[in-house]
Amino acid sequence: MKQIGDATTPLEQALERAVVKAERFRDRPLRYAPVYGGISNSNFRVRLEDEPQEYFVKIPGAGTEMFIDRRAAFDASRKAAAAGLGPTVYDDLYDDGIEIHDFIADRRACTNSDLAREDTRLAAIGAYRKMHAIEALTLKKTVFDMIDEHVDQVAELGGWLPPDYTWLDRQYRLARSALEASGLDLTPCFNDPMPGNFMIGTDGSIMLIDYEYASMNDRCYDLGIWFGEMFFTPDQEAELIEAYFGEVRPEIVSRVTVHKALADVKWSLWSFVQQKVSALDFDYFKYGQWKLMRLRSIMNAPDWAMHLSRV
């Protein structure tokens, strides 16, 4: 781990400039090291030499202000922490949009393999039920708001769109029309189920971290994006729907399936925005292509029209 003054990269310099401003770190000997795995921001583990608690510090990535409301992220982090679902968050650098929260060293980040196990899946769906029951968030942002935002940003930045975008947009409009006709079930949603955002303890319990994309959204979007991210089988999805709702009804399956496709629309467009603005070493174009392939597999399936009709 490095000390203040040892920075050799622009990201480390940004971290050092930030921590010396934070009240809990100012004028105290500390060490820091990068935490790898994020695809939007630069993350660091900070250790004060005179106390056992370590901290996680998130430096916002370039361009992320285009789609992340940092004040809303703080709001969601605080409310999740109050419910025992996330780590304690501190306000030292609130005005700079820099998050500081407890580093939960007694837990580790999940992998897809962890969430392929039934017990971990059920613990995670329990975490979702808890998330959806916390106090209402200040930010209302549905998947429709997210997609429309990214469409405008791609156009403004001169970003790439796939050759079949006209068809894709038509499917998005059909899905939006069907869901809006049936009514949105708004609840506090996590909206960002990368495996590494699920922190598992030795007892098998799950905490959630990283509430940057959290908002009031349709609960079936939260389930659909998670199911897609984990590549759950239809049987596994049915198991989780039953665990969450107490039953498996055709309209719930369809609603989750449609949201699964919409999540890939959102994140493919997000990737083409990031391709233009991010300074991180990550292949956003490849990431977006992968999302496009998966959403086409859902929208081109023979049962797509059926799912739209029964949401």
PDB file of N, CA and C in Angstrom, residues 43-76:
ATOM      1  N   ASN A  43     -11.550   3.050  -7.675  1.00  0.00           N
ATOM      2  CA  ASN A  43     -11.863   2.693  -6.293  1.00  0.00           C
ATOM      3  C   ASN A  43     -10.588   2.380  -5.518  1.00  0.00           C
ATOM      4  N   PHE A  44     -10.604   2.756  -4.241  1.00  0.00           N
ATOM      5  CA  PHE A  44      -9.419   2.567  -3.409  1.00  0.00           C
ATOM      6  C   PHE A  44      -9.801   2.068  -2.021  1.00  0.00           C
ATOM      7  N   ARG A  45      -8.886   1.310  -1.458  1.00  0.00           N
ATOM      8  CA  ARG A  45      -8.985   0.861  -0.065  1.00  0.00           C
ATOM      9  C   ARG A  45      -8.038   1.734   0.744  1.00  0.00           C
ATOM     10  N   VAL A  46      -8.549   2.355   1.802  1.00  0.00           N
ATOM     11  CA  VAL A  46      -7.754   3.277   2.612  1.00  0.00           C
ATOM     12  C   VAL A  46      -7.668   2.743   4.032  1.00  0.00           C
ATOM     13  N   ARG A  47      -6.458   2.711   4.549  1.00  0.00           N
ATOM     14  CA  ARG A  47      -6.214   2.188   5.909  1.00  0.00           C
ATOM     15  C   ARG A  47      -5.548   3.270   6.750  1.00  0.00           C
ATOM     16  N   LEU A  48      -6.193   3.649   7.833  1.00  0.00           N
ATOM     17  CA  LEU A  48      -5.583   4.546   8.806  1.00  0.00           C
ATOM     18  C   LEU A  48      -4.708   3.720   9.739  1.00  0.00           C
ATOM     19  N   GLU A  49      -3.515   4.213  10.011  1.00  0.00           N
ATOM     20  CA  GLU A  49      -2.558   3.416  10.770  1.00  0.00           C
ATOM     21  C   GLU A  49      -2.928   3.297  12.244  1.00  0.00           C
ATOM     22  N   ASP A  50      -3.827   4.171  12.726  1.00  0.00           N
ATOM     23  CA  ASP A  50      -4.140   4.167  14.152  1.00  0.00           C
ATOM     24  C   ASP A  50      -5.538   3.647  14.471  1.00  0.00           C
ATOM     25  N   GLU A  51      -6.198   2.968  13.510  1.00  0.00           N
ATOM     26  CA  GLU A  51      -7.496   2.361  13.814  1.00  0.00           C
ATOM     27  C   GLU A  51      -7.709   1.129  12.933  1.00  0.00           C
ATOM     28  N   PRO A  52      -8.494   0.162  13.430  1.00  0.00           N
ATOM     29  CA  PRO A  52      -8.662  -1.096  12.699  1.00  0.00           C
ATOM     30  C   PRO A  52      -9.594  -0.987  11.493  1.00  0.00           C
ATOM     31  N   GLN A  53     -10.559  -0.069  11.517  1.00  0.00           N
ATOM     32  CA  GLN A  53     -11.519   0.045  10.419  1.00  0.00           C
ATOM     33  C   GLN A  53     -10.842   0.569   9.153  1.00  0.00           C
ATOM     34  N   GLU A  54     -11.096  -0.095   8.032  1.00  0.00           N
ATOM     35  CA  GLU A  54     -10.610   0.379   6.742  1.00  0.00           C
ATOM     36  C   GLU A  54     -11.779   0.980   5.971  1.00  0.00           C
ATOM     37  N   TYR A  55     -11.444   1.772   4.953  1.00  0.00           N
ATOM     38  CA  TYR A  55     -12.457   2.505   4.214  1.00  0.00           C
ATOM     39  C   TYR A  55     -12.332   2.249   2.712  1.00  0.00           C
ATOM     40  N   PHE A  56     -13.470   2.380   2.047  1.00  0.00           N
ATOM     41  CA  PHE A  56     -13.544   2.279   0.587  1.00  0.00           C
ATOM     42  C   PHE A  56     -13.836   3.673   0.058  1.00  0.00           C
ATOM     43  N   VAL A  57     -13.005   4.154  -0.863  1.00  0.00           N
ATOM     44  CA  VAL A  57     -13.166   5.499  -1.418  1.00  0.00           C
ATOM     45  C   VAL A  57     -13.358   5.378  -2.930  1.00  0.00           C
ATOM     46  N   LYS A  58     -14.419   6.001  -3.407  1.00  0.00           N
ATOM     47  CA  LYS A  58     -14.763   5.930  -4.834  1.00  0.00           C
ATOM     48  C   LYS A  58     -14.559   7.294  -5.490  1.00  0.00           C
ATOM     49  N   ILE A  59     -13.640   7.356  -6.461  1.00  0.00           N
ATOM     50  CA  ILE A  59     -13.399   8.578  -7.222  1.00  0.00           C
ATOM     51  C   ILE A  59     -14.216   8.496  -8.503  1.00  0.00           C
ATOM     52  N   PRO A  60     -15.180   9.395  -8.718  1.00  0.00           N
ATOM     53  CA  PRO A  60     -16.040   9.304  -9.903  1.00  0.00           C
ATOM     54  C   PRO A  60     -15.247   9.309 -11.208  1.00  0.00           C
ATOM     55  N   GLY A  61     -15.644   8.428 -12.121  1.00  0.00           N
ATOM     56  CA  GLY A  61     -14.984   8.338 -13.412  1.00  0.00           C
ATOM     57  C   GLY A  61     -15.365   9.488 -14.328  1.00  0.00           C
ATOM     58  N   ALA A  62     -14.494   9.770 -15.301  1.00  0.00           N
ATOM     59  CA  ALA A  62     -14.749  10.851 -16.251  1.00  0.00           C
ATOM     60  C   ALA A  62     -16.042  10.593 -17.003  1.00  0.00           C
ATOM     61  N   GLY A  63     -16.895  11.612 -17.054  1.00  0.00           N
ATOM     62  CA  GLY A  63     -18.129  11.515 -17.813  1.00  0.00           C
ATOM     63  C   GLY A  63     -19.282  10.863 -17.090  1.00  0.00           C
ATOM     64  N   THR A  64     -19.050  10.306 -15.892  1.00  0.00           N
ATOM     65  CA  THR A  64     -20.134   9.587 -15.216  1.00  0.00           C
ATOM     66  C   THR A  64     -21.243  10.518 -14.732  1.00  0.00           C
ATOM     67  N   GLU A  65     -20.926  11.822 -14.644  1.00  0.00           N
ATOM     68  CA  GLU A  65     -21.978  12.767 -14.257  1.00  0.00           C
ATOM     69  C   GLU A  65     -23.091  12.843 -15.304  1.00  0.00           C
ATOM     70  N   MET A  66     -22.848  12.276 -16.487  1.00  0.00           N
ATOM     71  CA  MET A  66     -23.865  12.285 -17.534  1.00  0.00           C
ATOM     72  C   MET A  66     -25.034  11.365 -17.199  1.00  0.00           C
ATOM     73  N   PHE A  67     -24.783  10.348 -16.360  1.00  0.00           N
ATOM     74  CA  PHE A  67     -25.869   9.412 -16.064  1.00  0.00           C
ATOM     75  C   PHE A  67     -25.925   8.979 -14.604  1.00  0.00           C
ATOM     76  N   ILE A  68     -25.096   9.568 -13.757  1.00  0.00           N
ATOM     77  CA  ILE A  68     -25.143   9.256 -12.329  1.00  0.00           C
ATOM     78  C   ILE A  68     -25.383  10.534 -11.547  1.00  0.00           C
ATOM     79  N   ASP A  69     -26.438  10.531 -10.753  1.00  0.00           N
ATOM     80  CA  ASP A  69     -26.756  11.625  -9.848  1.00  0.00           C
ATOM     81  C   ASP A  69     -26.120  11.273  -8.506  1.00  0.00           C
ATOM     82  N   ARG A  70     -25.006  11.930  -8.192  1.00  0.00           N
ATOM     83  CA  ARG A  70     -24.236  11.556  -7.000  1.00  0.00           C
ATOM     84  C   ARG A  70     -25.018  11.795  -5.705  1.00  0.00           C
ATOM     85  N   ARG A  71     -25.826  12.831  -5.662  1.00  0.00           N
ATOM     86  CA  ARG A  71     -26.618  13.079  -4.451  1.00  0.00           C
ATOM     87  C   ARG A  71     -27.659  11.985  -4.267  1.00  0.00           C
ATOM     88  N   ALA A  72     -28.244  11.538  -5.379  1.00  0.00           N
ATOM     89  CA  ALA A  72     -29.210  10.439  -5.300  1.00  0.00           C
ATOM     90  C   ALA A  72     -28.515   9.151  -4.868  1.00  0.00           C
ATOM     91  N   ALA A  73     -27.266   8.962  -5.318  1.00  0.00           N
ATOM     92  CA  ALA A  73     -26.514   7.774  -4.921  1.00  0.00           C
ATOM     93  C   ALA A  73     -26.235   7.776  -3.421  1.00  0.00           C
ATOM     94  N   PHE A  74     -25.874   8.942  -2.871  1.00  0.00           N
ATOM     95  CA  PHE A  74     -25.690   9.053  -1.426  1.00  0.00           C
ATOM     96  C   PHE A  74     -26.985   8.723  -0.697  1.00  0.00           C
ATOM     97  N   ASP A  75     -28.087   9.248  -1.197  1.00  0.00           N
ATOM     98  CA  ASP A  75     -29.389   9.005  -0.574  1.00  0.00           C
ATOM     99  C   ASP A  75     -29.684   7.514  -0.516  1.00  0.00           C
ATOM    100  N   ALA A  76     -29.489   6.827  -1.629  1.00  0.00           N
ATOM    101  CA  ALA A  76     -29.754   5.388  -1.670  1.00  0.00           C
ATOM    102  C   ALA A  76     -28.795   4.633  -0.753  1.00  0.00           C
TER     103      ALA A  76
END
